[in-house]
XYZ file of C-alpha atoms in Angstrom:
336
model
C 49.214 81.818 131.782
C 49.820 81.250 128.309
C 46.843 82.528 126.264
C 44.897 80.198 124.095
C 44.895 80.740 120.161
C 41.785 81.246 118.132
C 40.612 77.836 116.536
C 40.466 77.760 113.004
C 36.605 77.671 113.025
C 36.724 81.369 114.573
C 38.793 82.596 112.202
C 36.884 81.114 109.622
C 33.646 82.510 110.975
C 35.593 86.431 110.658
C 36.922 85.431 107.671
C 33.386 85.401 106.574
C 31.996 88.017 108.206
C 31.384 91.000 105.733
C 30.952 94.422 105.814
C 27.581 94.620 107.445
C 28.542 92.508 110.164
C 26.774 89.279 109.067
C 28.442 85.850 108.128
C 27.329 84.587 105.061
C 27.945 80.858 104.898
C 28.659 78.868 101.930
C 25.054 77.425 100.917
C 25.861 74.175 99.067
C 24.534 73.243 95.346
C 21.534 72.612 95.002
C 21.791 70.684 91.950
C 24.551 68.247 93.639
C 22.195 66.149 95.415
C 19.155 65.899 93.908
C 18.738 62.659 91.933
C 18.240 62.693 88.013
C 14.476 61.937 87.345
C 15.633 60.630 83.987
C 17.939 57.993 85.866
C 14.906 57.245 88.939
C 12.759 56.123 86.293
C 13.629 52.941 85.063
C 12.069 51.859 81.698
C 9.937 49.046 82.133
C 10.261 45.790 80.160
C 8.353 44.511 77.421
C 7.651 41.544 79.317
C 5.608 43.074 81.908
C 3.460 45.152 79.625
C 2.618 41.481 77.317
C 2.089 39.512 80.591
C -1.808 41.275 81.592
C -2.803 40.743 78.248
C -1.789 36.833 78.259
C -3.580 36.238 81.539
C -6.574 38.207 79.523
C -6.674 36.446 76.111
C -8.275 32.958 76.834
C -11.363 35.482 78.462
C -10.951 37.432 75.622
C -11.463 34.684 72.894
C -14.697 33.440 74.644
C -16.039 36.921 73.854
C -14.824 37.284 70.614
C -16.312 33.902 69.725
C -19.715 34.129 72.076
C -20.461 38.092 71.568
C -18.620 39.954 68.922
C -19.734 37.861 65.688
C -23.303 37.250 67.186
C -23.471 41.411 66.777
C -21.334 41.654 63.962
C -24.502 39.256 62.369
C -27.173 40.737 64.008
C -25.955 44.088 62.267
C -25.732 42.639 59.122
C -28.857 40.796 58.661
C -30.877 44.354 59.613
C -29.119 45.938 56.644
C -31.149 42.907 54.680
C -34.792 41.490 53.464
C -34.500 38.776 55.540
C -37.416 36.635 56.037
C -38.581 33.087 55.953
C -38.348 33.141 52.073
C -34.783 33.830 52.084
C -33.882 31.468 55.073
C -35.166 28.333 53.151
C -33.128 29.467 49.461
C -36.238 30.382 47.761
C -35.582 33.721 46.736
C -32.253 35.905 46.918
C -31.201 37.890 50.006
C -31.784 41.878 48.523
C -29.440 44.510 50.414
C -32.092 46.954 51.684
C -29.426 49.353 54.185
C -31.424 51.689 56.240
C -34.622 50.299 55.124
C -35.396 48.232 58.213
C -34.515 50.954 60.355
C -37.073 53.487 57.934
C -39.992 51.483 58.405
C -39.015 50.680 61.852
C -38.712 54.477 62.710
C -41.996 54.769 61.000
C -44.673 52.590 62.945
C -45.916 53.518 65.486
C -46.361 50.449 67.643
C -42.308 50.840 68.001
C -43.036 53.993 69.693
C -45.621 52.705 71.853
C -43.180 49.665 73.123
C -40.269 51.975 73.612
C -42.605 54.102 75.792
C -44.299 50.913 77.629
C -40.034 49.860 78.086
C -38.835 52.769 79.352
C -41.915 53.471 82.166
C -41.670 49.842 83.038
C -37.931 50.014 83.526
C -38.048 53.010 85.683
C -40.971 51.688 87.843
C -39.211 48.719 88.329
C -36.058 50.276 89.128
C -37.031 52.722 91.677
C -39.108 49.819 93.393
C -36.038 47.489 93.342
C -33.982 50.577 94.829
C -36.988 51.368 97.405
C -37.081 47.236 98.627
C -32.810 46.674 98.282
C -32.042 50.028 100.499
C -34.953 49.527 102.986
C -34.109 45.819 103.759
C -30.469 46.575 104.026
C -31.020 48.976 107.055
C -33.288 46.231 108.041
C -30.503 43.997 108.361
C -28.408 46.669 110.034
C -31.040 46.573 112.926
C -32.232 42.646 113.509
C -30.116 40.565 115.562
C -28.189 37.798 113.535
C -30.721 35.224 113.118
C -33.468 37.161 111.675
C -30.569 38.885 109.447
C -29.429 35.382 108.700
C -33.051 33.854 107.752
C -33.674 36.968 105.513
C -30.399 36.863 103.541
C -30.849 32.960 103.110
C -34.435 33.756 101.238
C -33.379 36.783 99.058
C -30.382 34.604 98.167
C -33.510 32.154 97.650
C -35.011 34.337 95.079
C -32.213 35.856 93.109
C -30.867 32.299 92.753
C -34.606 31.133 91.334
C -34.200 31.133 87.205
C -36.618 33.629 85.737
C -39.398 31.272 84.390
C -39.821 29.672 87.833
C -40.322 32.648 89.358
C -42.616 33.484 86.618
C -44.947 29.978 86.757
C -44.636 30.398 90.919
C -45.903 34.383 90.531
C -48.675 33.269 87.952
C -49.734 30.505 90.233
C -49.970 32.833 93.169
C -52.644 35.527 91.421
C -54.506 32.626 89.376
C -58.318 33.355 89.099
C -59.254 29.747 90.024
C -56.698 28.533 92.191
C -54.247 31.252 93.311
C -54.306 32.113 97.302
C -54.448 35.824 96.918
C -57.160 36.554 95.329
C -58.984 34.137 98.108
C -57.066 36.455 100.616
C -58.892 39.361 99.159
C -62.014 38.670 98.676
C -61.534 38.907 94.705
C -63.056 35.847 93.447
C -61.933 35.114 89.863
C -60.145 38.010 88.503
C -57.693 37.673 86.148
C -54.557 39.866 86.923
C -53.403 39.401 83.474
C -56.495 40.193 81.580
C -55.663 44.282 82.413
C -52.623 46.096 80.813
C -51.469 47.764 84.173
C -52.568 44.574 86.484
C -50.826 42.603 83.793
C -47.692 44.876 83.892
C -48.001 45.469 87.799
C -47.882 41.497 88.256
C -44.615 41.077 85.942
C -43.114 44.103 88.170
C -43.268 42.035 91.639
C -41.878 39.115 90.100
C -39.100 41.490 88.523
C -38.378 43.613 91.902
C -38.544 39.896 93.815
C -35.924 38.869 91.883
C -33.778 41.988 91.372
C -33.682 43.392 94.876
C -31.107 40.917 96.683
C -28.503 42.071 95.188
C -29.311 45.597 95.725
C -29.623 44.700 99.616
C -26.420 42.816 99.453
C -24.722 45.577 97.851
C -26.110 48.436 99.789
C -25.681 46.529 103.240
C -22.121 46.016 102.668
C -21.503 49.436 101.979
C -23.301 50.674 105.490
C -21.304 47.975 106.970
C -18.305 50.109 105.660
C -20.003 53.236 107.169
C -17.902 54.236 110.119
C -20.153 53.432 113.725
C -18.874 56.766 114.704
C -20.874 58.606 112.435
C -24.106 57.210 112.989
C -23.808 57.038 116.553
C -23.702 60.869 116.619
C -26.318 61.452 114.056
C -28.275 59.486 116.485
C -27.200 61.602 119.230
C -28.094 64.880 117.538
C -31.618 63.105 117.468
C -31.732 62.561 113.691
C -34.546 60.349 112.673
C -33.820 56.934 110.835
C -34.849 58.630 107.580
C -33.139 62.051 107.440
C -29.866 59.636 108.885
C -30.204 57.651 105.672
C -31.010 61.082 103.775
C -28.424 63.161 105.383
C -25.815 60.446 106.485
C -25.897 57.451 104.883
C -27.268 58.491 101.086
C -24.525 60.685 100.451
C -21.715 58.362 101.632
C -23.196 55.195 99.377
C -23.705 57.791 96.470
C -20.866 55.876 94.573
C -23.049 52.280 95.295
C -26.209 53.587 94.340
C -25.225 54.635 91.660
C -23.625 51.244 90.274
C -26.824 49.630 91.209
C -29.187 51.834 89.544
C -27.401 51.682 86.384
C -27.138 47.730 86.822
C -30.744 47.486 87.318
C -31.649 49.927 84.292
C -29.750 47.506 82.228
C -31.776 44.146 83.550
C -34.624 45.825 83.401
C -34.620 47.004 80.625
C -33.720 43.949 78.559
C -36.444 42.168 80.533
C -37.986 38.917 78.300
C -38.996 35.949 80.157
C -41.318 37.620 82.774
C -43.299 39.152 80.764
C -43.568 36.540 77.811
C -44.327 34.281 80.505
C -46.790 35.977 82.265
C -48.934 37.965 79.320
C -48.431 34.649 77.027
C -46.290 36.264 74.812
C -47.226 40.330 75.567
C -50.822 40.513 76.357
C -53.721 40.994 74.671
C -53.460 42.768 71.333
C -49.826 43.168 72.119
C -50.937 45.230 75.362
C -47.625 44.039 77.700
C -44.867 44.340 74.836
C -41.726 45.561 75.495
C -38.815 45.945 73.602
C -36.923 42.311 73.795
C -40.488 40.640 73.229
C -41.247 43.459 70.023
C -38.559 42.164 68.276
C -38.814 38.229 68.999
C -42.759 38.685 67.422
C -40.906 40.746 64.767
C -38.331 37.741 63.895
C -39.791 34.938 64.965
C -43.632 34.927 64.881
C -43.797 37.460 61.749
C -40.275 35.468 59.788
C -38.763 39.284 59.717
C -35.659 38.529 60.471
C -34.428 42.008 59.366
C -36.724 43.801 60.923
C -36.200 42.433 64.218
C -32.420 42.466 63.780
C -32.938 46.163 63.572
C -35.127 45.819 67.278
C -32.016 44.239 68.332
C -29.948 46.051 67.257
C -31.587 50.071 68.163
C -32.064 48.122 71.794
C -28.147 47.068 72.095
C -27.239 50.733 71.379
C -29.783 51.900 73.951
C -27.882 49.217 76.844
C -24.497 50.206 75.143
C -25.145 53.926 76.039
C -26.064 52.831 79.861
C -23.062 50.510 79.535
C -20.556 52.827 79.114
C -21.711 55.181 81.818
C -21.517 52.413 84.362
C -18.091 51.610 83.401
C -17.159 55.106 83.315
C -18.388 55.267 87.263
C -16.404 52.742 88.017
C -13.524 54.040 87.161
C -14.378 56.821 88.976
C -14.815 55.207 92.061
C -11.806 52.895 91.054
C -9.387 56.306 91.118
C -11.044 57.644 94.407
C -10.289 54.659 96.130
């Protein structure tokens, strides 16, 4: 029998065997097959960078004409002595610098109105969130027909103009013809005479026209929560309140934060409800908020510079809240 010679592969293994008897195969180069980072990243064409701005250009032009220019004029007038005499041309316009702001901050009524605005807006926000979240949970518990009826009723309240809703609520609480006083047996009680009762009446109208936004948004967030999570919490014996506090609320935290800040912006700049339902701010200005106060100073007292200063202060407060709102939106987008 003729012996079979060793293959070239076996001879190669013997040749690579070292002093210790271990084979040391040659590893391929690490850099030979690695693609270059600079070569894989192609430069972005300039057309792709400018294309989104071309689409946004019409909206930016409209916003510039409807927002930027009025804000510029508002800030400009706040630095001048600008009354009816200057408007009619009887007296020249004089530069006051920060005189209007000094006069505003030294006025005790401004701080009272600012405090009332903050308290009223905070109460409206808490009440709106409570009503909206409760009804959103209710929508997940009822059948299709009651759910559709509740959604249509809420959207109808949301779509009602503020002046129309204010007039309807005034009729409901009218001392002579309103059904609320008749049902409660209050006789000819005037809800708009007292300061707190008038604020309470306006609060009801603001919550009535604001809760649908919270309800629809939170309901959409609840529907996105996996059903297995809620079923597991129910099987563990958790009550509805415990499920909301320990399961739903943490998972809906980004949505709740967004609707809270949005409600703060809306309720802080309430004007129509206060002006219509309290007849321009109530007796002796007891129901004034910042927007109505600015309107009275600018148009009732013809102090346009002082009214513009109030508008700038309100704008700065709302701008700070809006920046927080946009930051939360950006953070939520990064998480998604």
